[in-house]
Amino acid sequence: MNIRHTLFLLFVCCFGFAQTQQWGSYYSYTNVVAMAQNNTRMFAASGSAIFSQNSASGELKTITSVEGLKADGITAMHFSADTGRLLVGNSTGLLLVVNSDGSVVTKIDIVQETNVPYNKKAINRIYENKGMAYLSCDFGIVQFNVNTLQFGDTYSIGPGGGLLKVNQCAVHQGYIYAATESGILRASAASANLIDYNEWSQVVPGNWTGLISFNNKLVAASATGDFVTVNNNSTSGLAPLPSAILDLREANGFIVATSAEKVVVYDNALVQQYQINTVGEPAVFSAATVVGRNLYVGTTEKGVYSIDLNTFLPTNITPNGPLRSNIYALKKSANALWAVYGFADVNFDPKLRKYGVSKLSAGTGWTNIPYTTLQTINGVTKDITDIVDVLINPTDEKQVYLLSSGSGMMKLTDMVPTILYDETNSGIENQGLVNNYRTVRVQSGVFDKQGTLWIMNGLTKKPLKKLTGTSWTPYSFESVYPTPQEMQYKDIVVDDSGTKWIASGTTFGLIGFNETANKFMRLTTANELPDNYVMSLAIDKSGRMWIGTRSGLRVIYSTQRFLSEDVINTSQVIIEEDGVAQELMYAQTINDIEIDGSDNKWFGTDTAGAFLVSPDGQKTLYHFTKDNSPLPSNTINDIAIDNTTGEVFFATDKGMVSFKGSSTAAANDLNSVYAYPNPVRPGYDGDVKITNLTDKANVKITDVEGNLVYETTSEGGTITWDTTAFGKYKVRSGVYMVFISSEDTTMKAVRKIMVIRGN
């Protein structure tokens, strides 16, 4: 195999000013998986994003998908001092090169290599010698020229030339050494035929996790914590670490070795200078490095601590963010965005994931509630595993409910756990033991317009539960399905008639129920659903219900039909593309549907990214994917919308980003209308937004002489103006008048916009 001769794609991501201004990133930096350094700055990577700190000034920077870093699970980093480039290796073999100007080059040669199984392509460490980077991979060693950004030879050094995982490599005294699971191997660095496995021989047996060449010494680390110098076929032991050495590096004149419990730092004479056993609170170490007089310690859950080597005082420098990047569900209230991290697979099997929850608030950023805090209610320990949804009381944002597919429902008041509802203290039922685990499945919920809470209690005969005050009312589904104890649930919405619509989430279709009419209805593929596995539901301003399934989209054009008809069939949305009639969202798995302030529909898919379509679905306004936007993944777990600002949040399996759109909820009057940016300064190429409008407001923009340059009608609370005269040419510098009137002309407002053009 020779990657040098395979096809490759070179893709430079330099998002322009206007595009990056439209996107925001919300990554977690708590799980540090790799670190790097130069003589002034430390770099730390979570699975999908990177942050760095200048050790002298303390300045923090982040590098995310908004800057073009499309990671596939970061596993290794190396800073090339000669070129100023940061090399970033991934679990898929993807290599990202961050240039000194911030642009990102994506190299997919290893990803595309057909002779290596897809699960054997991880880049474990990156070592540089004389302008050549050596990538230690799960299958061998790959050369990469840091100057030309071209791949070179591949060394397959396993028995018979087979694949062998290489954890780290180094050039030392004329030899290239490789730390592997099958010993330390070496070959002459001068050999012209290093691709021949016969050139490689074992010098030390054992399972070695790392090795470096440092001050004319070869230092190696093992999976059992051994820390040694290697001299030909013998080793000399240094002080061992208590467990596997996870990270071994040379950093600005020091050797730094890291295990889960300890960090040790040696000088160039291999004399121990520093040892870190704690950072002031419980933490599992993953990597460490030295820059200036700071020792940086990366952890698996708490980010990076900077330890001043003069005072030994640790400071957590991790950028503000959620607990995890893989967010499963979001919920937006007027003043906060909540994120949870549980997961429900196709069978809803319990995963026993013990994760906390996160809250994003304007001005204060992220506030995280760790799992240990959720466990304690009034001094009593309670487990709440697999939190899959969050509900916010629409009349009191301080009351938040966490829905668990394993433990019931927890109520938070002012972010403090106050009660865990389960079979012991509520109408929620225990489903019984699954794989020897007790499960109380509360899988989805909703507040109706009266403020009543409805939840779905999976795998029970009476799965629909209503909570009014402290009173619980259960409802059986046996009239529409004889064994509802087999059913589990993905979503529930309430229409204007109070009918509850429930996505069964397995193979039971869509359930409708109205308690006032005492009426049930079940819709399946017999009612034109493309799949009985219903994933998501949303009701728009026109009373249409949009139904996302595992195999496509359907619509019920009026949910009011439920009360007057005994059979309802769903409808396809047929659109025309390139003169051909097609079904909207054909065969897509639709994980979420959200309606924005202009009644447009956002679809979050499992493999195709996010779509925004017009209110009737006939026009695709945006289709964002990993390839054409800052989305870090095409798997969209959930979407949430801030109807005040128009910001749309996309939770993916690799991190969350947001698109700062222009569709906001309509205001009740025109008293708070404003335009931004205002003034429009030279060099600005984006749109001007006029917001806090009433729905269907008429907006006219004229110059000071009264000449009309733009006119539109709002859909929702915001319109945009591209500062042109009806799209023909950019308007000149000057003051422009904005005349606004409500649909019925009873409310009016006037605003001014200053436009300043450059020379």
PDB file of C-alpha atoms in Angstrom, residues 275-463:
ATOM      1  CA  GLN A 275       4.671  15.750  39.900  1.00  0.00           C
ATOM      2  CA  ILE A 276       0.934  16.461  39.805  1.00  0.00           C
ATOM      3  CA  ASN A 277      -1.516  14.148  41.572  1.00  0.00           C
ATOM      4  CA  THR A 278      -4.465  16.530  41.864  1.00  0.00           C
ATOM      5  CA  VAL A 279      -5.827  19.744  40.388  1.00  0.00           C
ATOM      6  CA  GLY A 280      -7.850  20.592  43.473  1.00  0.00           C
ATOM      7  CA  GLU A 281     -10.881  18.482  42.606  1.00  0.00           C
ATOM      8  CA  PRO A 282     -11.443  14.940  41.321  1.00  0.00           C
ATOM      9  CA  ALA A 283     -10.285  14.605  37.724  1.00  0.00           C
ATOM     10  CA  VAL A 284      -9.035  11.975  35.296  1.00  0.00           C
ATOM     11  CA  PHE A 285      -5.953  13.136  33.403  1.00  0.00           C
ATOM     12  CA  SER A 286      -5.585  12.555  29.647  1.00  0.00           C
ATOM     13  CA  ALA A 287      -2.570  14.612  28.508  1.00  0.00           C
ATOM     14  CA  ALA A 288      -0.238  17.360  29.719  1.00  0.00           C
ATOM     15  CA  THR A 289       2.364  19.779  28.383  1.00  0.00           C
ATOM     16  CA  VAL A 290       4.603  22.659  29.444  1.00  0.00           C
ATOM     17  CA  VAL A 291       4.675  26.152  27.950  1.00  0.00           C
ATOM     18  CA  GLY A 292       6.680  28.877  29.636  1.00  0.00           C
ATOM     19  CA  ARG A 293       6.215  28.555  33.375  1.00  0.00           C
ATOM     20  CA  ASN A 294       2.842  26.849  33.037  1.00  0.00           C
ATOM     21  CA  LEU A 295       2.067  23.144  33.200  1.00  0.00           C
ATOM     22  CA  TYR A 296      -1.160  22.442  31.334  1.00  0.00           C
ATOM     23  CA  VAL A 297      -3.085  19.335  32.397  1.00  0.00           C
ATOM     24  CA  GLY A 298      -5.897  18.012  30.206  1.00  0.00           C
ATOM     25  CA  THR A 299      -8.713  15.950  31.728  1.00  0.00           C
ATOM     26  CA  THR A 300     -11.503  13.735  30.444  1.00  0.00           C
ATOM     27  CA  GLU A 301     -14.416  15.725  31.877  1.00  0.00           C
ATOM     28  CA  LYS A 302     -13.186  19.081  33.176  1.00  0.00           C
ATOM     29  CA  GLY A 303     -11.109  20.508  30.385  1.00  0.00           C
ATOM     30  CA  VAL A 304      -7.661  21.978  30.984  1.00  0.00           C
ATOM     31  CA  TYR A 305      -6.026  23.239  34.157  1.00  0.00           C
ATOM     32  CA  SER A 306      -3.116  25.646  33.985  1.00  0.00           C
ATOM     33  CA  ILE A 307      -0.688  25.170  36.886  1.00  0.00           C
ATOM     34  CA  ASP A 308       1.781  27.943  37.611  1.00  0.00           C
ATOM     35  CA  LEU A 309       5.125  26.203  38.199  1.00  0.00           C
ATOM     36  CA  ASN A 310       6.106  28.917  40.664  1.00  0.00           C
ATOM     37  CA  THR A 311       3.039  28.732  42.903  1.00  0.00           C
ATOM     38  CA  PHE A 312       1.556  25.357  41.861  1.00  0.00           C
ATOM     39  CA  LEU A 313      -1.911  26.910  41.971  1.00  0.00           C
ATOM     40  CA  PRO A 314      -4.247  25.279  39.376  1.00  0.00           C
ATOM     41  CA  THR A 315      -6.655  27.372  37.312  1.00  0.00           C
ATOM     42  CA  ASN A 316      -9.278  25.899  35.003  1.00  0.00           C
ATOM     43  CA  ILE A 317      -8.939  27.733  31.675  1.00  0.00           C
ATOM     44  CA  THR A 318     -11.515  25.763  29.665  1.00  0.00           C
ATOM     45  CA  PRO A 319     -13.731  27.934  27.419  1.00  0.00           C
ATOM     46  CA  ASN A 320     -17.353  28.204  28.445  1.00  0.00           C
ATOM     47  CA  GLY A 321     -19.472  25.537  26.793  1.00  0.00           C
ATOM     48  CA  PRO A 322     -21.892  22.663  27.362  1.00  0.00           C
ATOM     49  CA  LEU A 323     -20.907  19.490  29.202  1.00  0.00           C
ATOM     50  CA  ARG A 324     -20.699  17.460  26.004  1.00  0.00           C
ATOM     51  CA  SER A 325     -20.680  18.132  22.270  1.00  0.00           C
ATOM     52  CA  ASN A 326     -23.006  15.248  21.378  1.00  0.00           C
ATOM     53  CA  ILE A 327     -26.284  16.884  22.409  1.00  0.00           C
ATOM     54  CA  TYR A 328     -29.337  14.664  22.025  1.00  0.00           C
ATOM     55  CA  ALA A 329     -32.179  17.113  22.701  1.00  0.00           C
ATOM     56  CA  LEU A 330     -32.689  20.879  23.005  1.00  0.00           C
ATOM     57  CA  LYS A 331     -35.438  23.065  24.405  1.00  0.00           C
ATOM     58  CA  LYS A 332     -35.660  26.849  24.022  1.00  0.00           C
ATOM     59  CA  SER A 333     -37.603  29.109  26.351  1.00  0.00           C
ATOM     60  CA  ALA A 334     -37.800  32.891  26.208  1.00  0.00           C
ATOM     61  CA  ASN A 335     -34.563  33.360  28.139  1.00  0.00           C
ATOM     62  CA  ALA A 336     -32.624  30.103  28.015  1.00  0.00           C
ATOM     63  CA  LEU A 337     -31.634  27.102  25.929  1.00  0.00           C
ATOM     64  CA  TRP A 338     -31.430  23.699  27.669  1.00  0.00           C
ATOM     65  CA  ALA A 339     -29.426  20.725  26.401  1.00  0.00           C
ATOM     66  CA  VAL A 340     -29.481  17.067  27.472  1.00  0.00           C
ATOM     67  CA  TYR A 341     -27.258  14.169  26.482  1.00  0.00           C
ATOM     68  CA  GLY A 342     -29.145  10.889  26.788  1.00  0.00           C
ATOM     69  CA  PHE A 343     -29.825   8.736  23.761  1.00  0.00           C
ATOM     70  CA  ALA A 344     -32.608   6.496  22.505  1.00  0.00           C
ATOM     71  CA  ASP A 345     -31.637   3.990  19.832  1.00  0.00           C
ATOM     72  CA  VAL A 346     -34.056   2.257  17.480  1.00  0.00           C
ATOM     73  CA  ASN A 347     -35.019  -0.229  20.195  1.00  0.00           C
ATOM     74  CA  PHE A 348     -35.019   2.288  23.080  1.00  0.00           C
ATOM     75  CA  ASP A 349     -32.772  -0.063  25.034  1.00  0.00           C
ATOM     76  CA  PRO A 350     -31.436   1.519  28.248  1.00  0.00           C
ATOM     77  CA  LYS A 351     -27.864   2.804  27.969  1.00  0.00           C
ATOM     78  CA  LEU A 352     -27.532   3.867  31.630  1.00  0.00           C
ATOM     79  CA  ARG A 353     -25.812   7.089  30.568  1.00  0.00           C
ATOM     80  CA  LYS A 354     -25.160   9.208  33.638  1.00  0.00           C
ATOM     81  CA  TYR A 355     -24.777  12.689  32.171  1.00  0.00           C
ATOM     82  CA  GLY A 356     -25.699  16.077  33.575  1.00  0.00           C
ATOM     83  CA  VAL A 357     -27.584  18.863  31.796  1.00  0.00           C
ATOM     84  CA  SER A 358     -26.643  22.302  30.466  1.00  0.00           C
ATOM     85  CA  LYS A 359     -28.326  25.698  30.266  1.00  0.00           C
ATOM     86  CA  LEU A 360     -27.329  28.564  27.957  1.00  0.00           C
ATOM     87  CA  SER A 361     -28.447  32.047  29.007  1.00  0.00           C
ATOM     88  CA  ALA A 362     -27.822  35.388  27.335  1.00  0.00           C
ATOM     89  CA  GLY A 363     -25.108  37.308  29.113  1.00  0.00           C
ATOM     90  CA  THR A 364     -24.025  34.483  31.422  1.00  0.00           C
ATOM     91  CA  GLY A 365     -23.248  31.772  28.869  1.00  0.00           C
ATOM     92  CA  TRP A 366     -23.366  28.114  29.817  1.00  0.00           C
ATOM     93  CA  THR A 367     -24.252  26.847  33.276  1.00  0.00           C
ATOM     94  CA  ASN A 368     -23.728  23.120  33.686  1.00  0.00           C
ATOM     95  CA  ILE A 369     -25.364  20.839  36.237  1.00  0.00           C
ATOM     96  CA  PRO A 370     -23.122  17.786  36.668  1.00  0.00           C
ATOM     97  CA  TYR A 371     -24.600  14.368  37.168  1.00  0.00           C
ATOM     98  CA  THR A 372     -23.455  14.273  40.792  1.00  0.00           C
ATOM     99  CA  THR A 373     -25.680  17.290  41.497  1.00  0.00           C
ATOM    100  CA  LEU A 374     -28.686  15.703  39.784  1.00  0.00           C
ATOM    101  CA  GLN A 375     -28.248  12.634  41.974  1.00  0.00           C
ATOM    102  CA  THR A 376     -28.926  14.467  45.218  1.00  0.00           C
ATOM    103  CA  ILE A 377     -32.476  15.495  46.124  1.00  0.00           C
ATOM    104  CA  ASN A 378     -32.934  16.864  49.640  1.00  0.00           C
ATOM    105  CA  GLY A 379     -29.903  14.914  50.768  1.00  0.00           C
ATOM    106  CA  VAL A 380     -31.117  11.636  49.253  1.00  0.00           C
ATOM    107  CA  THR A 381     -29.231   9.988  46.368  1.00  0.00           C
ATOM    108  CA  LYS A 382     -31.350   9.229  43.305  1.00  0.00           C
ATOM    109  CA  ASP A 383     -30.176   7.942  39.936  1.00  0.00           C
ATOM    110  CA  ILE A 384     -31.562   9.538  36.770  1.00  0.00           C
ATOM    111  CA  THR A 385     -30.054   7.875  33.701  1.00  0.00           C
ATOM    112  CA  ASP A 386     -30.584   8.447  29.977  1.00  0.00           C
ATOM    113  CA  ILE A 387     -32.119  11.924  30.030  1.00  0.00           C
ATOM    114  CA  VAL A 388     -33.690  12.206  26.563  1.00  0.00           C
ATOM    115  CA  ASP A 389     -35.792  15.382  26.730  1.00  0.00           C
ATOM    116  CA  VAL A 390     -36.374  18.546  28.709  1.00  0.00           C
ATOM    117  CA  LEU A 391     -39.601  20.497  29.270  1.00  0.00           C
ATOM    118  CA  ILE A 392     -39.858  24.087  30.507  1.00  0.00           C
ATOM    119  CA  ASN A 393     -42.981  25.351  32.264  1.00  0.00           C
ATOM    120  CA  PRO A 394     -44.270  28.053  29.865  1.00  0.00           C
ATOM    121  CA  THR A 395     -45.581  30.142  32.767  1.00  0.00           C
ATOM    122  CA  ASP A 396     -42.540  29.744  35.016  1.00  0.00           C
ATOM    123  CA  GLU A 397     -39.114  29.222  33.435  1.00  0.00           C
ATOM    124  CA  LYS A 398     -37.656  28.324  36.816  1.00  0.00           C
ATOM    125  CA  GLN A 399     -39.519  25.001  36.650  1.00  0.00           C
ATOM    126  CA  VAL A 400     -37.807  22.525  34.347  1.00  0.00           C
ATOM    127  CA  TYR A 401     -38.574  18.826  33.883  1.00  0.00           C
ATOM    128  CA  LEU A 402     -35.983  16.279  32.787  1.00  0.00           C
ATOM    129  CA  LEU A 403     -37.416  13.212  31.042  1.00  0.00           C
ATOM    130  CA  SER A 404     -35.511   9.966  31.499  1.00  0.00           C
ATOM    131  CA  SER A 405     -35.973   6.809  29.472  1.00  0.00           C
ATOM    132  CA  GLY A 406     -34.684   4.865  32.456  1.00  0.00           C
ATOM    133  CA  SER A 407     -35.583   6.587  35.715  1.00  0.00           C
ATOM    134  CA  GLY A 408     -38.776   8.655  35.391  1.00  0.00           C
ATOM    135  CA  MET A 409     -39.035  12.463  35.435  1.00  0.00           C
ATOM    136  CA  MET A 410     -37.062  14.949  37.521  1.00  0.00           C
ATOM    137  CA  LYS A 411     -38.252  18.440  38.410  1.00  0.00           C
ATOM    138  CA  LEU A 412     -35.719  21.242  38.779  1.00  0.00           C
ATOM    139  CA  THR A 413     -36.584  24.505  40.507  1.00  0.00           C
ATOM    140  CA  ASP A 414     -34.033  27.269  39.980  1.00  0.00           C
ATOM    141  CA  MET A 415     -31.706  24.548  38.618  1.00  0.00           C
ATOM    142  CA  VAL A 416     -31.926  22.568  41.863  1.00  0.00           C
ATOM    143  CA  PRO A 417     -33.365  19.007  41.783  1.00  0.00           C
ATOM    144  CA  THR A 418     -36.530  18.964  43.909  1.00  0.00           C
ATOM    145  CA  ILE A 419     -38.329  15.718  43.070  1.00  0.00           C
ATOM    146  CA  LEU A 420     -37.870  12.573  40.982  1.00  0.00           C
ATOM    147  CA  TYR A 421     -41.245  11.309  39.802  1.00  0.00           C
ATOM    148  CA  ASP A 422     -41.364   7.528  39.437  1.00  0.00           C
ATOM    149  CA  GLU A 423     -43.632   4.615  40.365  1.00  0.00           C
ATOM    150  CA  THR A 424     -43.164   5.289  44.088  1.00  0.00           C
ATOM    151  CA  ASN A 425     -44.620   8.800  44.239  1.00  0.00           C
ATOM    152  CA  SER A 426     -46.630   9.483  41.068  1.00  0.00           C
ATOM    153  CA  GLY A 427     -48.837   8.022  38.379  1.00  0.00           C
ATOM    154  CA  ILE A 428     -45.759   7.070  36.359  1.00  0.00           C
ATOM    155  CA  GLU A 429     -45.396   3.303  36.029  1.00  0.00           C
ATOM    156  CA  ASN A 430     -42.324   1.095  36.291  1.00  0.00           C
ATOM    157  CA  GLN A 431     -41.959  -0.936  33.119  1.00  0.00           C
ATOM    158  CA  GLY A 432     -40.073  -3.648  34.977  1.00  0.00           C
ATOM    159  CA  LEU A 433     -36.640  -5.144  34.510  1.00  0.00           C
ATOM    160  CA  VAL A 434     -34.861  -4.958  31.161  1.00  0.00           C
ATOM    161  CA  ASN A 435     -31.535  -6.779  31.067  1.00  0.00           C
ATOM    162  CA  ASN A 436     -31.681  -6.801  34.884  1.00  0.00           C
ATOM    163  CA  TYR A 437     -32.142  -3.006  35.047  1.00  0.00           C
ATOM    164  CA  ARG A 438     -35.241  -1.334  36.467  1.00  0.00           C
ATOM    165  CA  THR A 439     -36.653   1.078  33.870  1.00  0.00           C
ATOM    166  CA  VAL A 440     -39.189   3.847  34.301  1.00  0.00           C
ATOM    167  CA  ARG A 441     -39.517   5.246  30.800  1.00  0.00           C
ATOM    168  CA  VAL A 442     -40.675   8.824  30.367  1.00  0.00           C
ATOM    169  CA  GLN A 443     -39.775   9.455  26.746  1.00  0.00           C
ATOM    170  CA  SER A 444     -41.529  12.623  25.603  1.00  0.00           C
ATOM    171  CA  GLY A 445     -43.824  15.320  26.946  1.00  0.00           C
ATOM    172  CA  VAL A 446     -45.566  18.621  26.291  1.00  0.00           C
ATOM    173  CA  PHE A 447     -47.396  21.445  28.069  1.00  0.00           C
ATOM    174  CA  ASP A 448     -50.798  22.289  26.574  1.00  0.00           C
ATOM    175  CA  LYS A 449     -52.225  25.818  26.364  1.00  0.00           C
ATOM    176  CA  GLN A 450     -53.788  25.469  29.796  1.00  0.00           C
ATOM    177  CA  GLY A 451     -50.422  24.694  31.336  1.00  0.00           C
ATOM    178  CA  THR A 452     -51.206  21.018  31.874  1.00  0.00           C
ATOM    179  CA  LEU A 453     -48.268  18.636  31.568  1.00  0.00           C
ATOM    180  CA  TRP A 454     -48.673  15.514  29.416  1.00  0.00           C
ATOM    181  CA  ILE A 455     -46.010  12.806  29.269  1.00  0.00           C
ATOM    182  CA  MET A 456     -45.535   9.502  27.493  1.00  0.00           C
ATOM    183  CA  ASN A 457     -44.689   6.591  29.835  1.00  0.00           C
ATOM    184  CA  GLY A 458     -43.341   3.900  27.486  1.00  0.00           C
ATOM    185  CA  LEU A 459     -43.989   0.150  27.674  1.00  0.00           C
ATOM    186  CA  THR A 460     -47.089   0.495  29.867  1.00  0.00           C
ATOM    187  CA  LYS A 461     -50.785  -0.216  29.256  1.00  0.00           C
ATOM    188  CA  LYS A 462     -51.711   3.377  30.081  1.00  0.00           C
ATOM    189  CA  PRO A 463     -48.824   5.290  28.536  1.00  0.00           C
TER     190      PRO A 463
END
